[in-house]
Coordinates of C-alpha atoms in Angstrom, one line a residue:
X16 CA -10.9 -32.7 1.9
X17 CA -9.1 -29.8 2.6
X18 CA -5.2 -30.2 1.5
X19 CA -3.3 -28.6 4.9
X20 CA -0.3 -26.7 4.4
X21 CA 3.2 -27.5 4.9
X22 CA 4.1 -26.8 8.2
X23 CA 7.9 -25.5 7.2
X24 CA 9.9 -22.7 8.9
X25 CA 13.2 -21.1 8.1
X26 CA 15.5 -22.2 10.4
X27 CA 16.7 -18.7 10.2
X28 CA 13.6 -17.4 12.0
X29 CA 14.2 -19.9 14.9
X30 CA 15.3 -16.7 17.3
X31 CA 15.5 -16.9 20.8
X32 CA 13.0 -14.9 22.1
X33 CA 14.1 -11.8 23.9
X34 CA 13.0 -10.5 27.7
X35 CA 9.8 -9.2 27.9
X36 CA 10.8 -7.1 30.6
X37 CA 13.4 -5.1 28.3
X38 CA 12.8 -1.9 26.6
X39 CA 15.6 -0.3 25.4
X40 CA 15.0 3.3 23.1
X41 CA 18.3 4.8 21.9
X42 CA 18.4 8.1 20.4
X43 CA 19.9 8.1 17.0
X44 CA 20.8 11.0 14.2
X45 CA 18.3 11.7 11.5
X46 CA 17.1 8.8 8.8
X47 CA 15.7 7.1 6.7
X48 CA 15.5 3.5 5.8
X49 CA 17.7 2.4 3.2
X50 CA 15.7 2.9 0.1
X51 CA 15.4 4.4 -3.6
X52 CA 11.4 5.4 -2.5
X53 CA 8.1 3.7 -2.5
X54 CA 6.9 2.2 -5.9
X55 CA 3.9 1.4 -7.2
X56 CA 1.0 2.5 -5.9
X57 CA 2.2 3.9 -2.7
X58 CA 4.4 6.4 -5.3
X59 CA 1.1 8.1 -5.9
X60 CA -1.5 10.3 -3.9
X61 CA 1.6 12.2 -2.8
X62 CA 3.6 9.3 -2.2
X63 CA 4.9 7.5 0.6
X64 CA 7.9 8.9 2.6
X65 CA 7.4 7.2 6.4
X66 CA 9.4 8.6 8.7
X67 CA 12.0 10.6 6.4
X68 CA 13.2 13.6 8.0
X69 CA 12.6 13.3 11.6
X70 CA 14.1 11.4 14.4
X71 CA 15.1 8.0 14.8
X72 CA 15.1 5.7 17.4
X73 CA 15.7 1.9 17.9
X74 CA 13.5 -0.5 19.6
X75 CA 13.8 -3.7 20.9
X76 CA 10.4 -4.7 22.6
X77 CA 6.5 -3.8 21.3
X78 CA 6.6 -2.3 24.4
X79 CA 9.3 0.3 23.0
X80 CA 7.6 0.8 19.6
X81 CA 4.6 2.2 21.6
X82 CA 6.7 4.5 23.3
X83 CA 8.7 6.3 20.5
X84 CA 5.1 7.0 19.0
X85 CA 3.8 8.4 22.2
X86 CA 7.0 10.2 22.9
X87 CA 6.7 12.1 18.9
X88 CA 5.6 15.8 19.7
X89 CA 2.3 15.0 17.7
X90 CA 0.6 12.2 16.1
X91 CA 2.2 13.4 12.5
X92 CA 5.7 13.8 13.5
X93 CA 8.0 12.0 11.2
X94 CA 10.0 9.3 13.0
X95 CA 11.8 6.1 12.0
X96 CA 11.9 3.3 14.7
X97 CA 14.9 1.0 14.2
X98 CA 14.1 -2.7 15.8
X99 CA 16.1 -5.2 16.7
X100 CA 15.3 -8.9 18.2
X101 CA 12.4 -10.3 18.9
X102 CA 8.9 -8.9 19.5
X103 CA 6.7 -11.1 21.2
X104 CA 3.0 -10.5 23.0
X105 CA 4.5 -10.5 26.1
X106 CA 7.1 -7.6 25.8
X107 CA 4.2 -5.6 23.9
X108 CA 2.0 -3.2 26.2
X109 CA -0.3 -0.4 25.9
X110 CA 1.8 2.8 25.8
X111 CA -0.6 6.2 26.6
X112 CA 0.2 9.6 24.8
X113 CA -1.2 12.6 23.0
X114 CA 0.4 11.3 19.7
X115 CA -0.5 7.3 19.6
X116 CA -2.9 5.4 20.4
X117 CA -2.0 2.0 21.2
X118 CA -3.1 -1.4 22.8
X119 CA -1.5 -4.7 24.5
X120 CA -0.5 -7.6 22.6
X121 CA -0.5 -6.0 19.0
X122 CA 1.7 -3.4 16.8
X123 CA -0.7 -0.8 17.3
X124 CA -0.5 1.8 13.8
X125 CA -3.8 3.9 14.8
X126 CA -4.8 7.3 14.0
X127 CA -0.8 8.4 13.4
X128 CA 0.9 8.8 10.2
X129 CA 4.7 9.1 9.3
X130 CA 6.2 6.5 10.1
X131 CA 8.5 4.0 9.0
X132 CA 9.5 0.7 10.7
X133 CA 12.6 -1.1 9.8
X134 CA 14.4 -4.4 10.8
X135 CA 18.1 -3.7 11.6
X136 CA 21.1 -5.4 13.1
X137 CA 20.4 -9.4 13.1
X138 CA 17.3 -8.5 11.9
X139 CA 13.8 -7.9 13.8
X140 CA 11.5 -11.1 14.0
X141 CA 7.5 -10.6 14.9
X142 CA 6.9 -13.7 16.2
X143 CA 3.2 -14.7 17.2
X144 CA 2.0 -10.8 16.8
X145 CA 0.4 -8.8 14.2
X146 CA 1.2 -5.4 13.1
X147 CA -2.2 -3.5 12.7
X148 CA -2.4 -0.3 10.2
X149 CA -6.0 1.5 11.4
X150 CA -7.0 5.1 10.2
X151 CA -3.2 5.9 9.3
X152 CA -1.2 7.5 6.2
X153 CA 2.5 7.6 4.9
X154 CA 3.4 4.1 6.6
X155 CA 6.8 2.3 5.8
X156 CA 7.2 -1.0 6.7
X157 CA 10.9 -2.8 5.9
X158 CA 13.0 -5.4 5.9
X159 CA 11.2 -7.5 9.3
X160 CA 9.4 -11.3 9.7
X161 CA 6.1 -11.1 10.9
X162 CA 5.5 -14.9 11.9
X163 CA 2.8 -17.3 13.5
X164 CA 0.1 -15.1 13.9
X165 CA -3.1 -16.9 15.1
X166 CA -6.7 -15.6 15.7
X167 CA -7.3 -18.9 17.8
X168 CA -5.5 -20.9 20.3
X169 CA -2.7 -18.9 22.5
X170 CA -1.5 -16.2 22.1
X171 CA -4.0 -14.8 19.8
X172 CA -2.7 -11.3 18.1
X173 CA -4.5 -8.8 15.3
X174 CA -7.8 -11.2 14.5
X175 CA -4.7 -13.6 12.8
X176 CA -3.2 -11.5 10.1
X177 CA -0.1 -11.0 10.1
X178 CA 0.3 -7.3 8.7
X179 CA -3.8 -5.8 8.4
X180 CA -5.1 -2.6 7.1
X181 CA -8.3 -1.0 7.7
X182 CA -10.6 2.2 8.3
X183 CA -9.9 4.8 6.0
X184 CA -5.9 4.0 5.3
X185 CA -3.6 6.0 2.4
X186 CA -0.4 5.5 1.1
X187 CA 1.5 1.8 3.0
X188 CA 4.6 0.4 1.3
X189 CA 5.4 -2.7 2.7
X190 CA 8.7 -3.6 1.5
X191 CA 11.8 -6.6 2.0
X192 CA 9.2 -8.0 4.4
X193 CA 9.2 -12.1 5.1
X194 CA 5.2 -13.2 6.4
X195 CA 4.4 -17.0 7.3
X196 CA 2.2 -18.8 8.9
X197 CA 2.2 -22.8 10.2
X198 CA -0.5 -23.8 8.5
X199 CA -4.4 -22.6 7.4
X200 CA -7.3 -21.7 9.6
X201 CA -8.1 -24.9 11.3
X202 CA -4.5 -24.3 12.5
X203 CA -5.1 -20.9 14.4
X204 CA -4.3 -18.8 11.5
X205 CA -6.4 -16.3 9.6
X206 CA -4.2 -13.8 6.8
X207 CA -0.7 -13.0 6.2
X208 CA -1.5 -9.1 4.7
X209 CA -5.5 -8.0 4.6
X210 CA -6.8 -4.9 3.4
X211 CA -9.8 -3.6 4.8
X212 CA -12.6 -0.7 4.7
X213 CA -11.6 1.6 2.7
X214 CA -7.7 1.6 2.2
X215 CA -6.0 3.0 -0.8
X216 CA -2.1 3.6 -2.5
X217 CA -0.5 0.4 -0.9
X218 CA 2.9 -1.3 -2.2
X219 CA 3.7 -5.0 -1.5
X220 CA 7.4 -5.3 -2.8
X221 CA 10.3 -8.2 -3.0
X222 CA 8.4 -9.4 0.5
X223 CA 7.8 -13.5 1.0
X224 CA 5.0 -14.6 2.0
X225 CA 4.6 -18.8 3.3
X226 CA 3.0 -21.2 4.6
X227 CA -0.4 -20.4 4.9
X228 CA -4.4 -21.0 3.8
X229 CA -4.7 -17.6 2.7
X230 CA -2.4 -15.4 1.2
X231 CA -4.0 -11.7 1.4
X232 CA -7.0 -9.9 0.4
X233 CA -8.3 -6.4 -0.6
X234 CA -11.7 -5.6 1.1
X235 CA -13.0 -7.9 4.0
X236 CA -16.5 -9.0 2.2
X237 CA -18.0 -8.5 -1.2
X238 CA -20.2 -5.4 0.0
X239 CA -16.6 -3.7 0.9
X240 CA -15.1 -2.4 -2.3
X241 CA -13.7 0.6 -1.3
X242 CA -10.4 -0.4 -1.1
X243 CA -8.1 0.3 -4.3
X244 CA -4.7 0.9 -5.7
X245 CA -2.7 -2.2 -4.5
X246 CA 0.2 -3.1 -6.4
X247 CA 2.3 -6.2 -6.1
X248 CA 5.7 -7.0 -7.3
X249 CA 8.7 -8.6 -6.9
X250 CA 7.2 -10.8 -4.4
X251 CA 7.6 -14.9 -3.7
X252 CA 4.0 -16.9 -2.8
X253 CA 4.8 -20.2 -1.5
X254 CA 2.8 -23.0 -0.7
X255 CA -0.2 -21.1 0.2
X256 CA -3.7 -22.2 -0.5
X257 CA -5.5 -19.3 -1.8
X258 CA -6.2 -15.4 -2.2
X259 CA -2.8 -14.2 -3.5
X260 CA -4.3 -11.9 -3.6
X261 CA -8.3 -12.1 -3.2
X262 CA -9.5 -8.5 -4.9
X263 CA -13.1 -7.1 -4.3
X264 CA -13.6 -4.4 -6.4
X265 CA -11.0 -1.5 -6.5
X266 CA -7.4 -1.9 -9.2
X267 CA -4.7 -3.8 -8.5
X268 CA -1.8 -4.3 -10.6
X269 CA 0.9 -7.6 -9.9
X270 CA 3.7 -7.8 -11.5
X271 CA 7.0 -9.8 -11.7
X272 CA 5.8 -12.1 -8.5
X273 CA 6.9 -16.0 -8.6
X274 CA 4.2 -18.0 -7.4
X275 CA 4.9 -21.7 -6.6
X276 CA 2.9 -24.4 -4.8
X277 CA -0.6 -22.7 -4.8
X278 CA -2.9 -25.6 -4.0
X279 CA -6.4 -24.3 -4.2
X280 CA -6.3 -20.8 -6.1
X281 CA -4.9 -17.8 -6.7
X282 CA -5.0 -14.0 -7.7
X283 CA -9.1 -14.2 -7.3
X284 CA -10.5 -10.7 -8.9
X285 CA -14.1 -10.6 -7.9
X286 CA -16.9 -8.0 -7.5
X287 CA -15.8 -5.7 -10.4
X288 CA -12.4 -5.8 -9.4
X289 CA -9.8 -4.7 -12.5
X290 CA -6.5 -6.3 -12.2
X291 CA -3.3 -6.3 -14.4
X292 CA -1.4 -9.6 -14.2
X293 CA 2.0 -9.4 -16.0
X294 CA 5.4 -11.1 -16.3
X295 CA 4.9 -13.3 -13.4
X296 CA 5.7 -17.1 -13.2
X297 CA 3.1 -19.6 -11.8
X298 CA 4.9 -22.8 -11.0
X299 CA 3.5 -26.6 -9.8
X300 CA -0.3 -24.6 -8.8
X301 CA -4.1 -24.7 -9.6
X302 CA -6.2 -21.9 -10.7
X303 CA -3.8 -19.5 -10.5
X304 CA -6.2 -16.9 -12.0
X305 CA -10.0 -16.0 -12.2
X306 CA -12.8 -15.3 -10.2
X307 CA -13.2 -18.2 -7.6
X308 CA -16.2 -18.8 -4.7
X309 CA -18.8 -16.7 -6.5
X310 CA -20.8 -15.9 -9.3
X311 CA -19.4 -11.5 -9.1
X312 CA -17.2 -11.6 -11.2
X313 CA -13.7 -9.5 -11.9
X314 CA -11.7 -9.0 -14.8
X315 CA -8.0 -8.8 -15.7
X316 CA -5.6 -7.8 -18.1
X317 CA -3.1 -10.4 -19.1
X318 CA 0.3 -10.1 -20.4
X319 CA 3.7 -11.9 -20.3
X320 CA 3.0 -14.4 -17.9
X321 CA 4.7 -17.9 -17.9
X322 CA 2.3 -20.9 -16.5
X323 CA 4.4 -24.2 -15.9
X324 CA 2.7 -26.7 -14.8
X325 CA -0.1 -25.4 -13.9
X326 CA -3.6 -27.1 -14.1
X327 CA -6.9 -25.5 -14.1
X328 CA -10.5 -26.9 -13.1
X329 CA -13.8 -26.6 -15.2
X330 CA -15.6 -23.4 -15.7
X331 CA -18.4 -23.8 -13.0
X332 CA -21.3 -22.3 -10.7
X333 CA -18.9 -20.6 -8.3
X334 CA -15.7 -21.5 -10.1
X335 CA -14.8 -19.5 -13.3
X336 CA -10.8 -19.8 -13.4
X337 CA -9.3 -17.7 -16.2
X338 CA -7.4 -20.7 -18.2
X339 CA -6.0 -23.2 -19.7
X340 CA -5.7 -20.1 -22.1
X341 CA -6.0 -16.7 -20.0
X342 CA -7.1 -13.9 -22.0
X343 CA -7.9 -10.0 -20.8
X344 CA -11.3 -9.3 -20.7
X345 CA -10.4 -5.5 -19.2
X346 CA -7.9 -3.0 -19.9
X347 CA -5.9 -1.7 -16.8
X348 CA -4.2 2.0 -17.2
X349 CA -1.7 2.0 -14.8
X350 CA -0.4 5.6 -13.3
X351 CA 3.4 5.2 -13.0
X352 CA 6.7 4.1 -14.3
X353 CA 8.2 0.6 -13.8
X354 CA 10.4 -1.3 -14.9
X355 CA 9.5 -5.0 -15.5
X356 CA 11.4 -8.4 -15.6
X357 CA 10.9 -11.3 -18.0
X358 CA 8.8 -13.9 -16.8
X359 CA 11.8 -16.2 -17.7
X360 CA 14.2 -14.8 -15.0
X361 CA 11.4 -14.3 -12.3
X362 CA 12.5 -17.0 -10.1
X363 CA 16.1 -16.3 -10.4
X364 CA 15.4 -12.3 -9.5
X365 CA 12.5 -13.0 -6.4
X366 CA 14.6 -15.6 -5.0
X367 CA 17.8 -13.8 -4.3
X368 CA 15.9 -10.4 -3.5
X369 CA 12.7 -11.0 -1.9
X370 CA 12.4 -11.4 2.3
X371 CA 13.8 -9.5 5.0
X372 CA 17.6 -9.6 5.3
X373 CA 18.5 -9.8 2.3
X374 CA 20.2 -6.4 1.8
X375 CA 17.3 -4.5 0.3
X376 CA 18.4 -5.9 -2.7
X377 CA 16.3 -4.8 -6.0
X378 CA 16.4 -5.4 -9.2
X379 CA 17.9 -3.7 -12.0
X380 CA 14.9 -4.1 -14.2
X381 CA 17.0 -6.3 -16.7
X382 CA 17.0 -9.2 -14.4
X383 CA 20.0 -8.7 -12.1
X384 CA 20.1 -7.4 -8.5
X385 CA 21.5 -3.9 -7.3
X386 CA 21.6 -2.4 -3.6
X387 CA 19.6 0.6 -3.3
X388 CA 20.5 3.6 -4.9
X389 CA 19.4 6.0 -1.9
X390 CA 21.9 6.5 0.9
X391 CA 20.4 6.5 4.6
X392 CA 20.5 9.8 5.4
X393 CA 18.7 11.0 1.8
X394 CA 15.0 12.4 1.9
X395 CA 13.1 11.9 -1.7
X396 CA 13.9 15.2 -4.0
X397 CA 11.5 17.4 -5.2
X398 CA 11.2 20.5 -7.1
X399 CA 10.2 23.8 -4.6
X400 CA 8.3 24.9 -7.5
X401 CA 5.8 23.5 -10.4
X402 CA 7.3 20.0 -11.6
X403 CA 5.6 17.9 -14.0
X404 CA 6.8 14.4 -12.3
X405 CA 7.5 16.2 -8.7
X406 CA 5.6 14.6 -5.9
X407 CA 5.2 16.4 -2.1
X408 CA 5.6 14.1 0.9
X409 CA 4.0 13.7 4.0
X410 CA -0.1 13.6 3.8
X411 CA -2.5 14.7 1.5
X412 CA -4.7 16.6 3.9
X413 CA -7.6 16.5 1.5
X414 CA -9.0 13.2 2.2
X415 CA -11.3 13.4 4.4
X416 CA -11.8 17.1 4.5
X417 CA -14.8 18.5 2.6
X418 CA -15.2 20.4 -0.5
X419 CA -17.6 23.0 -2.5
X420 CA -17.6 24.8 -5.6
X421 CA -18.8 27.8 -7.5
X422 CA -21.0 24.9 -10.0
X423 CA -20.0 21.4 -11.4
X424 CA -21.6 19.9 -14.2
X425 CA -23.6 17.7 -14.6
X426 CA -22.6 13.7 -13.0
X427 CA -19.7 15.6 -11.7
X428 CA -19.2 15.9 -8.1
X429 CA -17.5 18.3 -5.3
X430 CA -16.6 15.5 -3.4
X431 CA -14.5 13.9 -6.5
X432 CA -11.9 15.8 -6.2
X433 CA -10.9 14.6 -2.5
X434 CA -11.9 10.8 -2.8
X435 CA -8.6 9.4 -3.5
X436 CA -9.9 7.6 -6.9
X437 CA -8.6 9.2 -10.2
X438 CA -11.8 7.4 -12.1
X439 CA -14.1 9.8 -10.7
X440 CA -13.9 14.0 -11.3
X441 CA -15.6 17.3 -10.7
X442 CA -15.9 20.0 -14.0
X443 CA -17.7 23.4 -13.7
X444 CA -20.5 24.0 -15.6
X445 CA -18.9 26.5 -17.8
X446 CA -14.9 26.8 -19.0
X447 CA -14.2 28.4 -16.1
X448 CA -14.7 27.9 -12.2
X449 CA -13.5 27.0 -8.9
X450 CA -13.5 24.0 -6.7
X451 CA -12.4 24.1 -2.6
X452 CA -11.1 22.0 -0.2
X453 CA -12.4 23.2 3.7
X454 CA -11.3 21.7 7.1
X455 CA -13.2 22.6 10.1
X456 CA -10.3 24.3 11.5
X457 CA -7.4 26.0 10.7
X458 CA -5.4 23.8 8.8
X459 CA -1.6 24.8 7.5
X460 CA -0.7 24.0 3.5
X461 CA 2.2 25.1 1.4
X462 CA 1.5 22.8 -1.4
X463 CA -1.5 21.5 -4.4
X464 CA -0.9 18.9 -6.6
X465 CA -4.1 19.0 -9.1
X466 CA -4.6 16.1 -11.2
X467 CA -6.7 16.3 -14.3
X468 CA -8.7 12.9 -15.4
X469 CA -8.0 10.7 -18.2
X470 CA -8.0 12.0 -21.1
X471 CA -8.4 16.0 -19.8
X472 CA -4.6 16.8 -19.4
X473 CA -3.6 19.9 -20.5
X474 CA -7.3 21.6 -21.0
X475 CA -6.8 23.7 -17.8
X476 CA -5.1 27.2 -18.6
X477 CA -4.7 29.7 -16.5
X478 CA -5.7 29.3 -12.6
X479 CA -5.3 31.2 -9.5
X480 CA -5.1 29.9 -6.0
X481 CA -7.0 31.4 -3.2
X482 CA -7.2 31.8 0.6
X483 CA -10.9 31.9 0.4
X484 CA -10.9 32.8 4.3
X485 CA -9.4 35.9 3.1
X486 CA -9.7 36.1 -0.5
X487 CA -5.8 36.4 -1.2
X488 CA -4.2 35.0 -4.2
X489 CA -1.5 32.7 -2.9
X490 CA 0.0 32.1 -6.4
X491 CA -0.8 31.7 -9.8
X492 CA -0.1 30.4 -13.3
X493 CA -1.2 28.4 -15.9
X494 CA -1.1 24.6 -16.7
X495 CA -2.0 22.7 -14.1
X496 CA 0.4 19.7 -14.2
X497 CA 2.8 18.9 -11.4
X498 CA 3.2 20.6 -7.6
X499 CA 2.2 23.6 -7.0
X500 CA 4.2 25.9 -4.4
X501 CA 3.4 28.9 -2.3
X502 CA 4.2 30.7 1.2
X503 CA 3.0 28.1 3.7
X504 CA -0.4 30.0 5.0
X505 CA -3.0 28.4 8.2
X506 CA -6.1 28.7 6.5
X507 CA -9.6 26.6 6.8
X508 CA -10.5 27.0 3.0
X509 CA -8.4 26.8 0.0
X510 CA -10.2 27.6 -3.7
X511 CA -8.1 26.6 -6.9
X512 CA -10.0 28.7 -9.6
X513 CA -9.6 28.2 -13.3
X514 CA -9.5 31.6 -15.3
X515 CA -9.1 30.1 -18.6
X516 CA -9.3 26.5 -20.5
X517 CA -9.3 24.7 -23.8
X518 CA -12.2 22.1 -23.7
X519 CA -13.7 21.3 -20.2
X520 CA -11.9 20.9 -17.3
X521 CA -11.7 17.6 -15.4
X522 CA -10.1 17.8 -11.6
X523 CA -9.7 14.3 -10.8
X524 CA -8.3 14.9 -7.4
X525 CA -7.0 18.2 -5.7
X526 CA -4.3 17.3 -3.3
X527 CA -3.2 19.1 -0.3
X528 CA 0.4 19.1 1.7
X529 CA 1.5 21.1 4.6
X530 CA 5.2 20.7 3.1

């Protein structure tokens, strides 16, 4: 029999519900949430700046949300939308514009990118209606409750996920976020954060996430295993049944979480998905790791993790948990810095910092909470030049473009270099060689970020880049490592050529920024 989930609610989310009929949009000065920057994942591929830099405005009906997207001068303009109160179905409608693209009863995210969406004031409550990430980059998503989200019954809202990704998405940190449901799927309710077709450099962080029959997932069946670079930290899973998260295929990484109360399973890495699983605590749950419903199997890398109480069933057809004794059977290389807490102190640290209103309140990385270290007004820092750790905001206007070369090598491809996967690489056929990225219109860049593949760094000497519409250098130098900076130019083809190496050249990827 299936065990039904608690049906429990924070009396702190019992807000009144505000009219439907109100829209309020109030200009305010220039910011940005309240943040020290995107970790994880969402760090990488250029990292993940929202709305920093442009306008902000405050909300305080879907209905308003739609409109400061449609009122942005383009469908990239940087904005941060402030909301306040309660957002319901009915005070959500379809909003029309050059720069959104939006739709009733749902927090439409589609086809846009720079944004950020934070909870202010007495705090900004979701309640019965999803928020819905489709074809988008350079998302922020802070400090709100998304609650009650059903794909049956009334009011139905975002196929019953509570935050879900999908079609070709880059670079989402969800962050300070509170997600619950009122039970599992023969209760109305589907996911509480899903990633789908195809969506890559996401960050779930100090975010709760209750009450339901499933947790999250990455990739929507076991033939979709495009979706990749998912970390998880500093988050709270509470009495939820399973997929915390469910991988298929792809790398995730999951650190410093407290799970507690997980009834049927739990992180479930399946169909060659690589996870690393370290210094989290499992608490009073069952099967907290393996591969779980199928014979595909996943792997992980363990380390650090405390188990109490936790019991674990017989290796079985479909059923091949990772304990009593979990061991790596992969090895996960992991991109960026972090700082990690003892499993010991886990509890201690999630509880007083994970969930919306709670400050923004991070930890320290020895186990005790700090406020962020940004001020409001602050935009990330980076180097106008070539910086070794220096990352360029906004999108990398590479994916999805296409790409050619003067030769690649053999098992190399063109296309490697613009997939968004750092696994996968082009190399020319000799020492030297070049490799483009082409848009089918004019497209304006000031900024490269090449990154060489495991194991490759450094073998790149001296390069040039081109306007191969025109054939004029735009810079050049030598060492590849880090941002590279020149006169913003409109262009629709830009050729990074290596002039001189040490070994053979591996571009993993070949980024692209306008600034």
């Amino acid at each position: 029999m299936r065990r039904p989930v608690a049906l429990r609610l924070s009396a702190a989310l019992a807000t009144t519900a505000l009219s439907a009929a109100t829209a309020a949009v109030l200009m305010m000065p220039g910011a940005s949430a309240a943040t020290a920057g995107a970790t994880g994942y969402a760090s990488q591929n250029g990292g993940t700046t929202g709305g920093a830099g442009g306008q902000t405005v405050r909300a305080t009906t879907g209905t308003a949300i739609h409109a400061a997207l449609c009122g942005r001068a383009s469908s990239s303009t940087p904005i941060t939308i402030q909301v306040e109160g309660t957002i319901t179905v009915g005070n959500t409608s379809k909003v029309s514009g050059s720069s959104c693209n939006t739709a009733d009863g749902v927090i439409e995210l589609k086809q846009i990118s720079n944004v950020t969406i934070v909870g202010v004031g007495s705090g900004a409550v979701f309640d019965q209606i999803g928020i819905h990430v489709r074809e988008s980059s350079n998302i922020i998503i802070q400090n709100v409750t998304v609650q009650n989200v059903k794909k049956s019954g009334s009011p139905t809202s975002n196929g019953g996920d509570a935050i879900g990704m999908e079609s070709n998405v880059r670079n989402v940190w969800v962050d300070h976020v509170s997600l619950l449901a009122s039970g599992g799927e023969d209760q109305g309710y589907d996911s509480l954060i899903d990633l789908k077709n195809n969506t890559q450099y996401v960050t779930l962080s100090y975010s709760t996430l209750r009450n339901s029959g499933r947790g999250g997932l990455v990739g929507s069946s076991d033939s979709d295993l495009d979706s990749s670079f998912v970390t998880y930290h500093h988050n709270l899973y509470e009495n939820i049944d399973s997929r915390t998260p469910l991988l298929r295929g792809g790398t995730a990484h999951t650190y410093d979480n407290y799970f507690v109360g997980l009834t049927k399973s739990g992180i479930n890495s399946r169909a060659g998905a690589h996870v690393k699983v370290e210094n989290n605590y499992f608490k009073d749950s069952k099967d907290v790791l393996g591969t779980f419903y199928t014979d595909l199997a996943g792997s992980w890398q363990v380390a650090g993790n405390v188990y109490d109480n936790v019991t674990w069933t017989a290796d079985g057809s479909e059923n091949h948990p990772a304990g009593p004794d979990p061991q790596s059977n992969t090895t996960v290389s992991i991109p960026y810095s972090y700082a990690l807490d003892a499993a010991s102190c886990v509890p201690s640290i999630v509880t007083q910092t994970a969930g919306a209103n709670k400050g923004l309140q991070v930890s320290n990385g020895s186990c005790q909470t700090q406020s962020p270290t940004q001020s409001p007004t602050q935009s990330p820092t980076q180097s106008p030049t070539q910086s070794p750790t220096g990352q360029p905001g906004g999108t990398n206007l590479s994916l999805g473009a296409g790409s050619d070369g003067s030769s690649k090598a053999s098992g190399t491809s063109y296309g490697n270099v613009r997939d968004g996967d750092l696994g996968t690489y082009w190399s020319p056929a000799g020492s030297t060689g070049s490799i483009s990225i082409k848009w089918g219109s004019a497209t304006s860049i000031s900024k490269i970020v090449i990154r060489e593949a495991s194991g490759s760094a450094g073998s790149i000497g001296s390069w040039r880049v081109l306007d191969a519409d025109t054939g004029a250098v735009l810079t050049s130098g030598s060492g590849a490592g880090g941002t590279i900076s020149f006169p913003q130019t409109s262009l629709k083809k830009v050729t990074f050529e290596i002039t001189g190496s040490s070994g053979t050249p591996k571009v993993a990827e070949f980024e692209t920024y306008a600034g």
